[in-house]
XYZ file of N, CA and C in Angstrom:
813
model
N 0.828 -1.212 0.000
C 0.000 0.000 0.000
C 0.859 1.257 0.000
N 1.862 1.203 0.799
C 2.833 2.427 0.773
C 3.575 2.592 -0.543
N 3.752 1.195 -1.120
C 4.582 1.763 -2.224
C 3.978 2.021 -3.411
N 2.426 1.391 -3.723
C 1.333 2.186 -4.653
C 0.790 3.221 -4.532
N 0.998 3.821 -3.209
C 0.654 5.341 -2.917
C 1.880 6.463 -3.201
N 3.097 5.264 -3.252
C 4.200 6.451 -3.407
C 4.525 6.447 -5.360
N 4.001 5.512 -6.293
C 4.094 4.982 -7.114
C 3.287 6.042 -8.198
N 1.979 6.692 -7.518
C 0.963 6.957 -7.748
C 0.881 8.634 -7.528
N 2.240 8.899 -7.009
C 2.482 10.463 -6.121
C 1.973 10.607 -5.311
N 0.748 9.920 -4.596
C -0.122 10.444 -3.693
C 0.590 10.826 -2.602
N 0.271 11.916 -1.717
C 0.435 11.777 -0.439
C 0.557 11.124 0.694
N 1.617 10.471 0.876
C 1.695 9.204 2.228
C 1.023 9.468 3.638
N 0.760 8.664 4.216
C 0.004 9.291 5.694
C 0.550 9.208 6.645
N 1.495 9.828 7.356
C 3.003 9.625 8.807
C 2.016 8.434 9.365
N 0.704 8.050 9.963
C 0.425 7.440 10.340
C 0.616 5.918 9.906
N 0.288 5.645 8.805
C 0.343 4.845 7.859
C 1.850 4.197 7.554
N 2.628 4.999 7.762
C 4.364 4.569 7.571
C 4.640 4.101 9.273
N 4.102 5.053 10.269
C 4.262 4.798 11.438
C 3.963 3.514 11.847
N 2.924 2.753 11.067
C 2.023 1.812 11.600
C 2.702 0.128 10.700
N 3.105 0.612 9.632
C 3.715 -0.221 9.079
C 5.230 -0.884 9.474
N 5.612 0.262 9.849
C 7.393 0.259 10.209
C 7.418 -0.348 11.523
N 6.040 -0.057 12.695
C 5.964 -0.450 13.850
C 5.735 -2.140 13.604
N 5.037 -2.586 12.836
C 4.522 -3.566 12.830
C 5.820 -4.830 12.005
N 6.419 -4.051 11.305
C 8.239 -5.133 10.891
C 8.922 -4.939 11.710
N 9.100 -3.914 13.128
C 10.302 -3.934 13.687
C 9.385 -5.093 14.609
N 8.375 -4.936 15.009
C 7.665 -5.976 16.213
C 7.740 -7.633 15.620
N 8.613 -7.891 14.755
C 8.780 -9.317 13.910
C 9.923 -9.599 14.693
N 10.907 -8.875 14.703
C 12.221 -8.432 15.184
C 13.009 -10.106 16.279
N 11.934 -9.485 17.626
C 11.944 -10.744 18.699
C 11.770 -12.000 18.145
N 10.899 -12.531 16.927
C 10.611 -13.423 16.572
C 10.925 -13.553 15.160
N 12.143 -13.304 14.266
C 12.633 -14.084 13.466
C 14.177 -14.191 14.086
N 14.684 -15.066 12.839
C 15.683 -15.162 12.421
C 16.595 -14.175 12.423
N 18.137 -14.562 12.470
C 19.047 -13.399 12.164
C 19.102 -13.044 11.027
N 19.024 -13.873 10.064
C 18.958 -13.441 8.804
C 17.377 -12.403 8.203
N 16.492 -12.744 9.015
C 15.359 -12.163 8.653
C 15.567 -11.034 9.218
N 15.568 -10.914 10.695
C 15.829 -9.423 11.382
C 17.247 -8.945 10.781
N 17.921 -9.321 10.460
C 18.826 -8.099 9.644
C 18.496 -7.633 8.227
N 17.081 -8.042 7.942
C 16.904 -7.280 6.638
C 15.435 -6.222 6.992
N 15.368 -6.482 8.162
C 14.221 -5.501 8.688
C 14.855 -3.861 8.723
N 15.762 -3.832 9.479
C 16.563 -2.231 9.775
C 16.785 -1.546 8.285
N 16.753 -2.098 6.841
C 16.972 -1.890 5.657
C 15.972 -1.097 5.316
N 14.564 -2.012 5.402
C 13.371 -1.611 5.101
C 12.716 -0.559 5.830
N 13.379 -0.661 6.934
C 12.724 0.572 7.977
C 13.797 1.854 7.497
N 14.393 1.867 7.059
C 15.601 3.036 6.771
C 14.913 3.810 5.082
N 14.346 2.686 4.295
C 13.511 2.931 3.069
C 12.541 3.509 3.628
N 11.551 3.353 4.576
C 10.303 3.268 5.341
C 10.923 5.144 5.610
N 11.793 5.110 6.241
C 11.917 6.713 6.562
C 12.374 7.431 5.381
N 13.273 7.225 4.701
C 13.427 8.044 2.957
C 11.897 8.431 2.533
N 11.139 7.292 2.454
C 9.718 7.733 1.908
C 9.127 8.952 2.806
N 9.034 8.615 3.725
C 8.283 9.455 4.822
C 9.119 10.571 4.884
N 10.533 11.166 4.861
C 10.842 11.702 4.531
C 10.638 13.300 3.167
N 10.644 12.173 2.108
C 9.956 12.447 0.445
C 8.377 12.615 0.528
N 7.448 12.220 1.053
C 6.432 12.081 0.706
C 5.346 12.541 1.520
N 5.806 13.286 2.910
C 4.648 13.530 3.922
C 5.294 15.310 3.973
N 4.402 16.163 4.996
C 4.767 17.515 5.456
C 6.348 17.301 5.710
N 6.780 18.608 6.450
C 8.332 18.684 7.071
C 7.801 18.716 8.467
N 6.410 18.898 9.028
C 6.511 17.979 10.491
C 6.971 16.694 10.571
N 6.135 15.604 9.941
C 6.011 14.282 9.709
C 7.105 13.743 9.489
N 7.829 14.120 8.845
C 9.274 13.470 8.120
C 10.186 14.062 9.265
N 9.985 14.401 9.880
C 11.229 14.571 11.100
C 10.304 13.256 12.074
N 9.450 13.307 12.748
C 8.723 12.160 13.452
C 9.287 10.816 12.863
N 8.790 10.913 11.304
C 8.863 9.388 10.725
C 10.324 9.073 10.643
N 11.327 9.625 10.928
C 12.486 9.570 10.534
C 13.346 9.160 11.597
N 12.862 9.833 12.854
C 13.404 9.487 14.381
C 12.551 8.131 14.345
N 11.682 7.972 14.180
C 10.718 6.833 14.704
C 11.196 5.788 13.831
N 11.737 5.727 12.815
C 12.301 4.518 12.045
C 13.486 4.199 12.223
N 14.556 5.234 12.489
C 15.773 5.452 13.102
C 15.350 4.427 14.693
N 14.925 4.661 15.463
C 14.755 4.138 16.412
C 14.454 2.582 16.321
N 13.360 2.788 15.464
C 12.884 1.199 15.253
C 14.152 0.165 14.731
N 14.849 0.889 13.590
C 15.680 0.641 13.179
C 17.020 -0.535 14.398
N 17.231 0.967 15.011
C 18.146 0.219 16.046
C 18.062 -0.661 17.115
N 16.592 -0.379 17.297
C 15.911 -1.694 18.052
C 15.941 -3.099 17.424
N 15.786 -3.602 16.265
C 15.675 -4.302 15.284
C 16.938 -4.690 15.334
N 18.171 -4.233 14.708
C 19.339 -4.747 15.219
C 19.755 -5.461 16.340
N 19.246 -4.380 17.472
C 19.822 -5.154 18.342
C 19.230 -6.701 18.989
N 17.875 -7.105 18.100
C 17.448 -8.379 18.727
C 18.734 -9.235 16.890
N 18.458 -8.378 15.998
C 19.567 -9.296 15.401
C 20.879 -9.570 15.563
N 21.679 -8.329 15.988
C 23.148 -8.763 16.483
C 23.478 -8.492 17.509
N 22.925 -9.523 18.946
C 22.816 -9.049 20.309
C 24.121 -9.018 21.055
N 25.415 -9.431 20.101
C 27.078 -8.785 20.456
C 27.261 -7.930 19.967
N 26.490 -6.789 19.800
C 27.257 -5.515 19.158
C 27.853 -4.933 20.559
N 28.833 -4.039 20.548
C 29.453 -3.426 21.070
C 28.968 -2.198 21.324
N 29.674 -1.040 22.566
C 29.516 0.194 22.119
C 29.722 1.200 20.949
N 31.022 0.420 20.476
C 31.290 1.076 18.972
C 30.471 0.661 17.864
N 30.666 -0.269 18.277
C 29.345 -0.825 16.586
C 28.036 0.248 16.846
N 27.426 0.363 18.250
C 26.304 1.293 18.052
C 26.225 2.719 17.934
N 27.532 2.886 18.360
C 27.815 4.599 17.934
C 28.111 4.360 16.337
N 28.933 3.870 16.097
C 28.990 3.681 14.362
C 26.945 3.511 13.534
N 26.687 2.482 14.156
C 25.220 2.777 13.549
C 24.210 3.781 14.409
N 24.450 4.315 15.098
C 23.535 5.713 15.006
C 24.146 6.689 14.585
N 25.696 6.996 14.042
C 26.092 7.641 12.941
C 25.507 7.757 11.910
N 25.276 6.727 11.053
C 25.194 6.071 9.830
C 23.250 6.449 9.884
N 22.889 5.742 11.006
C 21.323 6.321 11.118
C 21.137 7.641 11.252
N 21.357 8.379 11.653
C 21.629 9.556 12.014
C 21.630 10.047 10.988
N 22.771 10.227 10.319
C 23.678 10.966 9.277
C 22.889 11.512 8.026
N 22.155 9.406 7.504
C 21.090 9.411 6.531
C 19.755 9.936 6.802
N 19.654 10.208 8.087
C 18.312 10.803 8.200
C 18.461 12.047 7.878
N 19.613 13.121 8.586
C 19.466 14.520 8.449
C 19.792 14.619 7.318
N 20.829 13.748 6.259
C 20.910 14.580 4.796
C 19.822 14.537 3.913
N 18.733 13.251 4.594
C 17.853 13.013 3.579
C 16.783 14.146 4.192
N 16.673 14.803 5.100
C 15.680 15.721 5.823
C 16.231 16.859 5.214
N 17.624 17.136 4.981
C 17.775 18.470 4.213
C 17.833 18.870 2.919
N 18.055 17.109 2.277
C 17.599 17.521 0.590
C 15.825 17.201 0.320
N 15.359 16.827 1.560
C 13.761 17.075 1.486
C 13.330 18.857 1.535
N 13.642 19.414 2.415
C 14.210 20.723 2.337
C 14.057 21.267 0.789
N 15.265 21.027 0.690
C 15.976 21.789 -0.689
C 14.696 21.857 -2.143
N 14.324 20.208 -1.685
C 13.665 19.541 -2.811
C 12.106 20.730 -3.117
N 11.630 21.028 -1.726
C 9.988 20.851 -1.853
C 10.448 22.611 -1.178
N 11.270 23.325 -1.256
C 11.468 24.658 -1.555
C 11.469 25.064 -2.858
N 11.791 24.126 -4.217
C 12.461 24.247 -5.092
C 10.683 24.024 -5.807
N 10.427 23.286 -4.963
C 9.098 22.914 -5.875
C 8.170 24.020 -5.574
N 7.771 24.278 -4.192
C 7.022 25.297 -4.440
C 8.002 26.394 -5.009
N 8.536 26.892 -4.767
C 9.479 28.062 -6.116
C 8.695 27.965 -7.382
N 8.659 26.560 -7.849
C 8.293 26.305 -9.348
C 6.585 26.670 -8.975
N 6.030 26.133 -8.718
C 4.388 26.180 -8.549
C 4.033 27.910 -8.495
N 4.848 28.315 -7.208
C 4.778 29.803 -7.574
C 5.125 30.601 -9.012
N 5.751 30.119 -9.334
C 6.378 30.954 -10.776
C 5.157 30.374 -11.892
N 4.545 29.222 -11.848
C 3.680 29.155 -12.828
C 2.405 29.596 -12.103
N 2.405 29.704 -11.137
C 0.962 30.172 -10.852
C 0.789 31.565 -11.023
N 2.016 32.176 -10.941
C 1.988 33.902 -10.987
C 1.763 34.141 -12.858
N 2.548 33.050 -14.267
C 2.703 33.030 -14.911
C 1.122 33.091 -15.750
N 0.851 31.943 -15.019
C -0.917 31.528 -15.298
C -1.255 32.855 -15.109
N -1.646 33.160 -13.790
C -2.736 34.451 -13.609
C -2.235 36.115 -14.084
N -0.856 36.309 -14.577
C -0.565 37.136 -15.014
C -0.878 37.425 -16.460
N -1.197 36.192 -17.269
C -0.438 35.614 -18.700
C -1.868 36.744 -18.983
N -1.618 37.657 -20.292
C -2.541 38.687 -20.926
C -3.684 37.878 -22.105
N -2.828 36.425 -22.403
C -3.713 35.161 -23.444
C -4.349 34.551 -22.325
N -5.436 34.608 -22.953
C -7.117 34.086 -21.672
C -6.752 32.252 -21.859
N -6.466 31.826 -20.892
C -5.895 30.239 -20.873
C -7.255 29.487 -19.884
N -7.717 28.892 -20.279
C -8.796 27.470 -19.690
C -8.124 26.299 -19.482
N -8.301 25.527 -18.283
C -7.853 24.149 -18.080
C -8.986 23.071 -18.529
N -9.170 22.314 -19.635
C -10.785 21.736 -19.734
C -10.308 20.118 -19.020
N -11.218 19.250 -18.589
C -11.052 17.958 -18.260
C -12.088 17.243 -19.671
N -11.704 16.594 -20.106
C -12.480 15.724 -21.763
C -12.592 14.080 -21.434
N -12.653 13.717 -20.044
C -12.216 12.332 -19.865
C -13.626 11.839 -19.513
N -15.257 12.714 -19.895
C -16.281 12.187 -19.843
C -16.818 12.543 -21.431
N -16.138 13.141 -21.722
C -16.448 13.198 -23.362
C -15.458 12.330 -23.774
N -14.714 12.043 -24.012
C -13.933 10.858 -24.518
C -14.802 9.438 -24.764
N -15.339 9.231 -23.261
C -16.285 8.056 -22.423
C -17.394 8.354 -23.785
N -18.450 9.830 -24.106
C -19.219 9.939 -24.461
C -19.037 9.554 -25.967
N -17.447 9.603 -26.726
C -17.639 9.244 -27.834
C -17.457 8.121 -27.987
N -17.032 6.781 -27.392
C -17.393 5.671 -27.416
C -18.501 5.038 -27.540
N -19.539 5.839 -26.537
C -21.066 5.334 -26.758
C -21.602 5.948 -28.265
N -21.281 6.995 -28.754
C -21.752 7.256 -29.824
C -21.325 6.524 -31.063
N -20.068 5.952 -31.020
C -19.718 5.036 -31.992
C -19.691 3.667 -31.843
N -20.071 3.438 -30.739
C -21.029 1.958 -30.662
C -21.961 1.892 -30.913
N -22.690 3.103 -31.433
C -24.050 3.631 -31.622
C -24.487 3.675 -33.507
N -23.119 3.721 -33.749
C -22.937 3.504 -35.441
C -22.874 5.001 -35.919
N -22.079 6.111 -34.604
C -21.768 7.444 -35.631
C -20.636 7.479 -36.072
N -19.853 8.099 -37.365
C -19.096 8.138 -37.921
C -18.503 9.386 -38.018
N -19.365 10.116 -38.630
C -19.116 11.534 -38.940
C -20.176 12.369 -38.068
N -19.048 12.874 -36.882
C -19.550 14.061 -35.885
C -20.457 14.921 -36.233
N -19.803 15.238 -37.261
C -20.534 16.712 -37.824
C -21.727 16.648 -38.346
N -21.910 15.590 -38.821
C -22.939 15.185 -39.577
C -23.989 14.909 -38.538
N -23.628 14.656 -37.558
C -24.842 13.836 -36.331
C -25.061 15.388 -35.404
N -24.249 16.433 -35.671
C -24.448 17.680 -35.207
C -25.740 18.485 -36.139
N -25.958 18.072 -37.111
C -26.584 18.607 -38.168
C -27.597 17.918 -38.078
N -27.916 16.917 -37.782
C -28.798 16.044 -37.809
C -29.656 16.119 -36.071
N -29.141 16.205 -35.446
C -29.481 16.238 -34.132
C -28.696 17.130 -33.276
N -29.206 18.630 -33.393
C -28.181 19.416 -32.708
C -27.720 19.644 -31.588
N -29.051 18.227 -30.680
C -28.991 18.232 -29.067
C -27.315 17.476 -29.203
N -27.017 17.237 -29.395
C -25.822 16.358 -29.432
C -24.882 17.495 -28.732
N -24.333 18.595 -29.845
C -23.819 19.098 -29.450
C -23.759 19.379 -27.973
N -24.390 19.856 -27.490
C -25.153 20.623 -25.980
C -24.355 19.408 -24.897
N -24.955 18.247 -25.438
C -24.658 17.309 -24.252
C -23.286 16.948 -24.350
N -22.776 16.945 -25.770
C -20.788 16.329 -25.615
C -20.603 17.870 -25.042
N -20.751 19.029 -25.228
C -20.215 19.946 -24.531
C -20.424 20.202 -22.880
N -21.618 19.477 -22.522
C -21.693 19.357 -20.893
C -21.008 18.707 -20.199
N -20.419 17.534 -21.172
C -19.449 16.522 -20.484
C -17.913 17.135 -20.278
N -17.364 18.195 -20.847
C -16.269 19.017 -20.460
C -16.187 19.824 -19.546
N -15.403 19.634 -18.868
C -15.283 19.876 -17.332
C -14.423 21.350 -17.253
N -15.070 22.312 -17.113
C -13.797 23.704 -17.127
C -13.192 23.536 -15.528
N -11.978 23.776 -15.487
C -11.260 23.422 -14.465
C -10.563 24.826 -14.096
N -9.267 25.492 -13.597
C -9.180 26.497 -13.721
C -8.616 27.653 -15.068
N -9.048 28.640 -14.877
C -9.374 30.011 -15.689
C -8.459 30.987 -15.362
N -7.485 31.377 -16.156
C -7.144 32.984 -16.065
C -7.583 33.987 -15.672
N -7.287 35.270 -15.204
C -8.058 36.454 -15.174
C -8.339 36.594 -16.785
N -7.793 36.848 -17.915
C -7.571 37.189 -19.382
C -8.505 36.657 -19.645
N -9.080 35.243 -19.287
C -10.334 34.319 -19.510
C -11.231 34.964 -19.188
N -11.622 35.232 -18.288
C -12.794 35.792 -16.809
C -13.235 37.066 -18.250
N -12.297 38.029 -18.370
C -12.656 39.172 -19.284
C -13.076 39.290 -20.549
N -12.641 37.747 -21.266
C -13.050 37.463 -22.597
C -14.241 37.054 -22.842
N -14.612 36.184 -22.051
C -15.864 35.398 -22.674
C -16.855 34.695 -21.306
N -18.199 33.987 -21.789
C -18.736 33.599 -20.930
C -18.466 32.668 -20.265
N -17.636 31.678 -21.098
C -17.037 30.257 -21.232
C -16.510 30.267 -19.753
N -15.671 31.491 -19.226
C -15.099 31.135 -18.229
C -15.763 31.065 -16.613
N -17.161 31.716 -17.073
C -17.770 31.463 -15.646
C -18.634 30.207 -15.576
N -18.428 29.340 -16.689
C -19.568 28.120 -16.848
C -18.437 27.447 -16.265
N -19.381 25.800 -15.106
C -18.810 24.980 -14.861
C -18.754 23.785 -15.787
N -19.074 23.863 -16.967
C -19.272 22.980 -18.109
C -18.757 23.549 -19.261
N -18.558 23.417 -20.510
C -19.161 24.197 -21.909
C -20.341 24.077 -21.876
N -21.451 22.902 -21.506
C -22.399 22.715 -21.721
C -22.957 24.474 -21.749
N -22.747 24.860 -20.771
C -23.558 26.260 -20.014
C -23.523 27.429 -20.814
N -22.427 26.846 -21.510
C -21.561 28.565 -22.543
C -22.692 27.851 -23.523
N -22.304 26.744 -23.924
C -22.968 26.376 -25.705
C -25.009 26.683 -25.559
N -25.451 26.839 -24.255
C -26.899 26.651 -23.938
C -27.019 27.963 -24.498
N -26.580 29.530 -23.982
C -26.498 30.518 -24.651
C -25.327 30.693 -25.498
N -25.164 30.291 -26.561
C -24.190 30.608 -27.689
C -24.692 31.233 -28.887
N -23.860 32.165 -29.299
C -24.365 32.760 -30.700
C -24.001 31.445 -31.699
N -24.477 31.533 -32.414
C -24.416 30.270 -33.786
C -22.969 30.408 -34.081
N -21.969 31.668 -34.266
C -20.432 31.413 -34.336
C -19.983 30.987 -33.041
N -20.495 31.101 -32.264
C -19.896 30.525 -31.016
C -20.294 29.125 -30.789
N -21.198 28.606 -31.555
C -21.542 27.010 -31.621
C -20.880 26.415 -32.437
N -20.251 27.340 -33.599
C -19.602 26.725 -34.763
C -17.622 26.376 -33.969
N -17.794 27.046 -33.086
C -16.339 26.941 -32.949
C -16.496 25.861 -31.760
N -17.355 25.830 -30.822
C -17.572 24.622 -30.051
C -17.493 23.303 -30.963
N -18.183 23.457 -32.097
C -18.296 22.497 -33.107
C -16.841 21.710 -33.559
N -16.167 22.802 -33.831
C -14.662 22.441 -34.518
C -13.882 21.576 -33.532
N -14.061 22.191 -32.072
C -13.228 21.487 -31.204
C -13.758 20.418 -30.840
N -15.091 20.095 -30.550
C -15.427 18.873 -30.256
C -14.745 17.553 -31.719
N -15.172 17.875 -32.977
C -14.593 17.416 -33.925
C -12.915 17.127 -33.627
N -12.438 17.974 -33.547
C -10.918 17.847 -33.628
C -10.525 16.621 -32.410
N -11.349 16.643 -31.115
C -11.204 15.908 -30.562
C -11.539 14.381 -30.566
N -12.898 14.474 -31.471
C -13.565 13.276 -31.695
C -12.806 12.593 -32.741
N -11.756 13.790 -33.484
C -10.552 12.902 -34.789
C -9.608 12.223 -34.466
N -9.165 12.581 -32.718
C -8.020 12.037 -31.901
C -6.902 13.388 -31.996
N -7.214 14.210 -32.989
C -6.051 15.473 -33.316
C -5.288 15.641 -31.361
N -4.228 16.409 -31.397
C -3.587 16.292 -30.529
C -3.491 18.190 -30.479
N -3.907 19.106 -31.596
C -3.805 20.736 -31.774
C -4.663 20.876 -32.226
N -4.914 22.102 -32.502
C -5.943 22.783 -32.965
C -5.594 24.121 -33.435
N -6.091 24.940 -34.008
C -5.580 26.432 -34.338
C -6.908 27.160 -34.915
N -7.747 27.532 -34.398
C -8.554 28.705 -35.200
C -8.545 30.333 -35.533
N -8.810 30.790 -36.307
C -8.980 31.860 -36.418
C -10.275 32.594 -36.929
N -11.032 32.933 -35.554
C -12.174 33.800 -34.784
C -12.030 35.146 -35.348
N -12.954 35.032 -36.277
C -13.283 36.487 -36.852
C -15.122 36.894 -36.626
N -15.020 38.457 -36.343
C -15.906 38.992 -36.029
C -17.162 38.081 -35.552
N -17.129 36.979 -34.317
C -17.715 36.718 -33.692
C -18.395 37.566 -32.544
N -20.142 37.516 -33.010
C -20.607 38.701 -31.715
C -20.790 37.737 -30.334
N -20.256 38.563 -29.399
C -20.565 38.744 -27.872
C -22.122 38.618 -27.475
N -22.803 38.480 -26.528
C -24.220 38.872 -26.809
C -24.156 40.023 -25.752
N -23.123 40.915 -25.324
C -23.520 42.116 -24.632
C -23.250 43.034 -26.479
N -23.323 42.818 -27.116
C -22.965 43.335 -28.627
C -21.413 43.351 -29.401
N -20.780 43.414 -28.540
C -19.563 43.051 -28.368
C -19.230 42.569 -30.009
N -18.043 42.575 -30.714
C -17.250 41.443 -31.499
C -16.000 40.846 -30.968
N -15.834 39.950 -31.297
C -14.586 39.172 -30.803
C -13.943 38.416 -32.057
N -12.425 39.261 -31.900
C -11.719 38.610 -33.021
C -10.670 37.805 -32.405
N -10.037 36.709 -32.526
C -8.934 36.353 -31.382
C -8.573 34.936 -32.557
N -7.370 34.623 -32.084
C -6.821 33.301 -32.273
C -6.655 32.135 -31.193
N -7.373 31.370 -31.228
C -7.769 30.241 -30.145
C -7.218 28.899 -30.958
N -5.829 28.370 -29.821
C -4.930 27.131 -29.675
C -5.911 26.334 -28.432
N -5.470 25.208 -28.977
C -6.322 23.591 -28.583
C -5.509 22.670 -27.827
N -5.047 22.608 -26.921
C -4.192 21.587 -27.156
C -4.133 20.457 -26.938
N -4.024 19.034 -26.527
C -4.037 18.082 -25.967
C -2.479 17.820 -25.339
N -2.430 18.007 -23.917
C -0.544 17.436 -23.744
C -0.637 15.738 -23.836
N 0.895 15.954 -24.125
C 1.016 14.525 -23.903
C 1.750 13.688 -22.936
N 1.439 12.949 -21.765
C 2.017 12.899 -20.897
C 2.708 11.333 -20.815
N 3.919 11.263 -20.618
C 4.863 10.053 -20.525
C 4.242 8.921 -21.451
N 4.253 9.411 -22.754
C 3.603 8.970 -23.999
C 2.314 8.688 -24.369
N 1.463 9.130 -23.460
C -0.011 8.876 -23.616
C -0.875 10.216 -23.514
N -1.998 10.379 -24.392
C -2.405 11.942 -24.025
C -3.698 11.398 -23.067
N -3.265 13.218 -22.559
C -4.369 13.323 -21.179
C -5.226 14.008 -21.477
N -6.941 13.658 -21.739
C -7.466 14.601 -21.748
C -8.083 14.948 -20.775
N -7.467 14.975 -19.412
C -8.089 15.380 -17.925
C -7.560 16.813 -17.888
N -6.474 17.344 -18.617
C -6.099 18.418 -18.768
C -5.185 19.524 -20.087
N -6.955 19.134 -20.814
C -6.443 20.028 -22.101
C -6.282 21.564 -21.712
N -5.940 21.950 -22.580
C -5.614 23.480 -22.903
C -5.757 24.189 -23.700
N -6.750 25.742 -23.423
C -7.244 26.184 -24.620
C -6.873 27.884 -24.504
N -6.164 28.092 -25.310
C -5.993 29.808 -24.920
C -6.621 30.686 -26.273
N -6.587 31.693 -26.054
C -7.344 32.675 -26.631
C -6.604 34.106 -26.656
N -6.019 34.315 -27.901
C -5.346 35.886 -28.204
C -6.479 36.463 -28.400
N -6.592 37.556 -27.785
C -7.686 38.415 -28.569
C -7.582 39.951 -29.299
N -7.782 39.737 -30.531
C -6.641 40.669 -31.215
C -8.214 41.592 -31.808
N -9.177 41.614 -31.438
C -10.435 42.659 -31.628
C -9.799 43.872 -31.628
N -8.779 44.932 -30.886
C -8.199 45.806 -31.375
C -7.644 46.209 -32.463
N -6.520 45.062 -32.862
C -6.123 45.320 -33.725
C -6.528 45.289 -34.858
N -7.764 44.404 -35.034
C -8.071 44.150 -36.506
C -8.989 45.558 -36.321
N -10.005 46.037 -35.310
C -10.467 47.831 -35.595
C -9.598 48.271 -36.095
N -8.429 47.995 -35.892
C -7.513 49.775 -36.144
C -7.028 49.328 -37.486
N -6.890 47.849 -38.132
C -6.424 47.573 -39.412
C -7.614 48.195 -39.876
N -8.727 47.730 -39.794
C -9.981 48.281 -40.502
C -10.255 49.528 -41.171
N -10.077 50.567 -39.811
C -10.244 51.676 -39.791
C -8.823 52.547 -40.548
């Protein structure tokens, strides 16, 4: 369980390492020498994780507490150790705990550093950026092509509820400020909500992306000309699609859709 939770990134639980590590050193009295000397190993892994994987309270706790267990464990396995042998291994225990407690440190300073710099990046960025989740529309185009559809577009034309509902199944996740100011899209917890009031160019471009997605495409690129707003508004902009691709497989739990909006400039080309 600890090592599919650490496998998985999740968050480890100090309790959970506490409870595990307690429960191999308590074998200790009752194996073998050969068995109890491979316990203090696992409990030394047992604290690296807990270390890596819980708060910087926890990983000082889990770290003494495995350290400890640790040397308890030994000593039902090599019950002639000496005074030196145990100053040598609470060196060695010791030693690996605080360097691994200070490149935990280093590590998860470095990370939030990074999280900050894209989060300031995100909410600064002047291109209106959407996080969408597509992993119940994905689901939804399976049923439709077990259903015998072929061509999207065509079943959009034919039955325009379609649209409405593959667009409810997209999940808007978080939004830019640049978003918030552009369009409606960004206060809906769906597309569904944007596409329910959409101008017909604003259904046509819902249209394209659902397509592009239903093709497997991995980009997208449009170019949004004089689309009206319904406060009267026009909106001219260039809107990227993206699908990432993550450790060779794409995710559509977190596509990406940004939006230049260049309605200025094309007035002033105009004019």
């Amino acid at each position: 369980l600890v090592g599919y939770r650490a496998r998985k990134g999740r968050p480890l639980s100090g309790s959970l390492l506490i409870l595990v590590s307690s429960s191999l050193a308590a074998m200790a009295p009752f194996a073998d020498t050969g068995l109890a000397a491979s316990i203090p190993p696992v409990l030394v892994i047992l604290a690296l994780l807990g270390v890596f994987s819980t708060t910087r309270r926890s990983a000082i706790r889990i770290a003494i507490w495995c350290g400890g267990l640790a040397a308890w464990s030994l000593a039902w396995a090599y019950p002639g150790f000496t005074l030196i042998d145990w100053v040598v291994v609470g060196a060695v225990l010791g030693g690996t705990s605080v360097s691994a407690y200070y490149v935990f440190l280093w590590a998860d300073d470095a990370r939030v550093q990074e999280e900050l710099g894209h989060r300031v990046l995100f909410e600064s960025s002047p291109v209106a950026i959407w996080e969408l989740d597509y992993s119940d529309t994905i689901r939804a185009f399976e049923t439709l092509r077990n259903d015998g559809v072929v061509d999207l577009r065509s079943r959009f034309a034919t039955e325009p509820a379609t649209l409405g509902e593959l667009a409810s199944s997209i999940v808007v996740g978080r939004v830019n400020p640049a978003a918030n100011r552009m369009g409606n899209a960004a206060t809906a917890e769906t597309l569904g909500d944007f596409v329910a009031r959409a101008t017909p160019s604003q259904r046509l471009l819902a249209e394209d992306i659902l397509v592009a997605a239903w093709e497997g495409r991995h980009d997208l690129v449009l170019d949004v000309r004089r689309v009206p707003e319904q406060d009267g508004r026009r909106l001219d902009a260039v809107v990227h699609w993206k699908v990432p691709v993550v450790n060779g497989r794409t995710d559509y739990s977190r596509v990406i859709m940004t939006a230049s909006d260049l309605t200025p400039v094309r007035e002033a080309e105009e004019r």
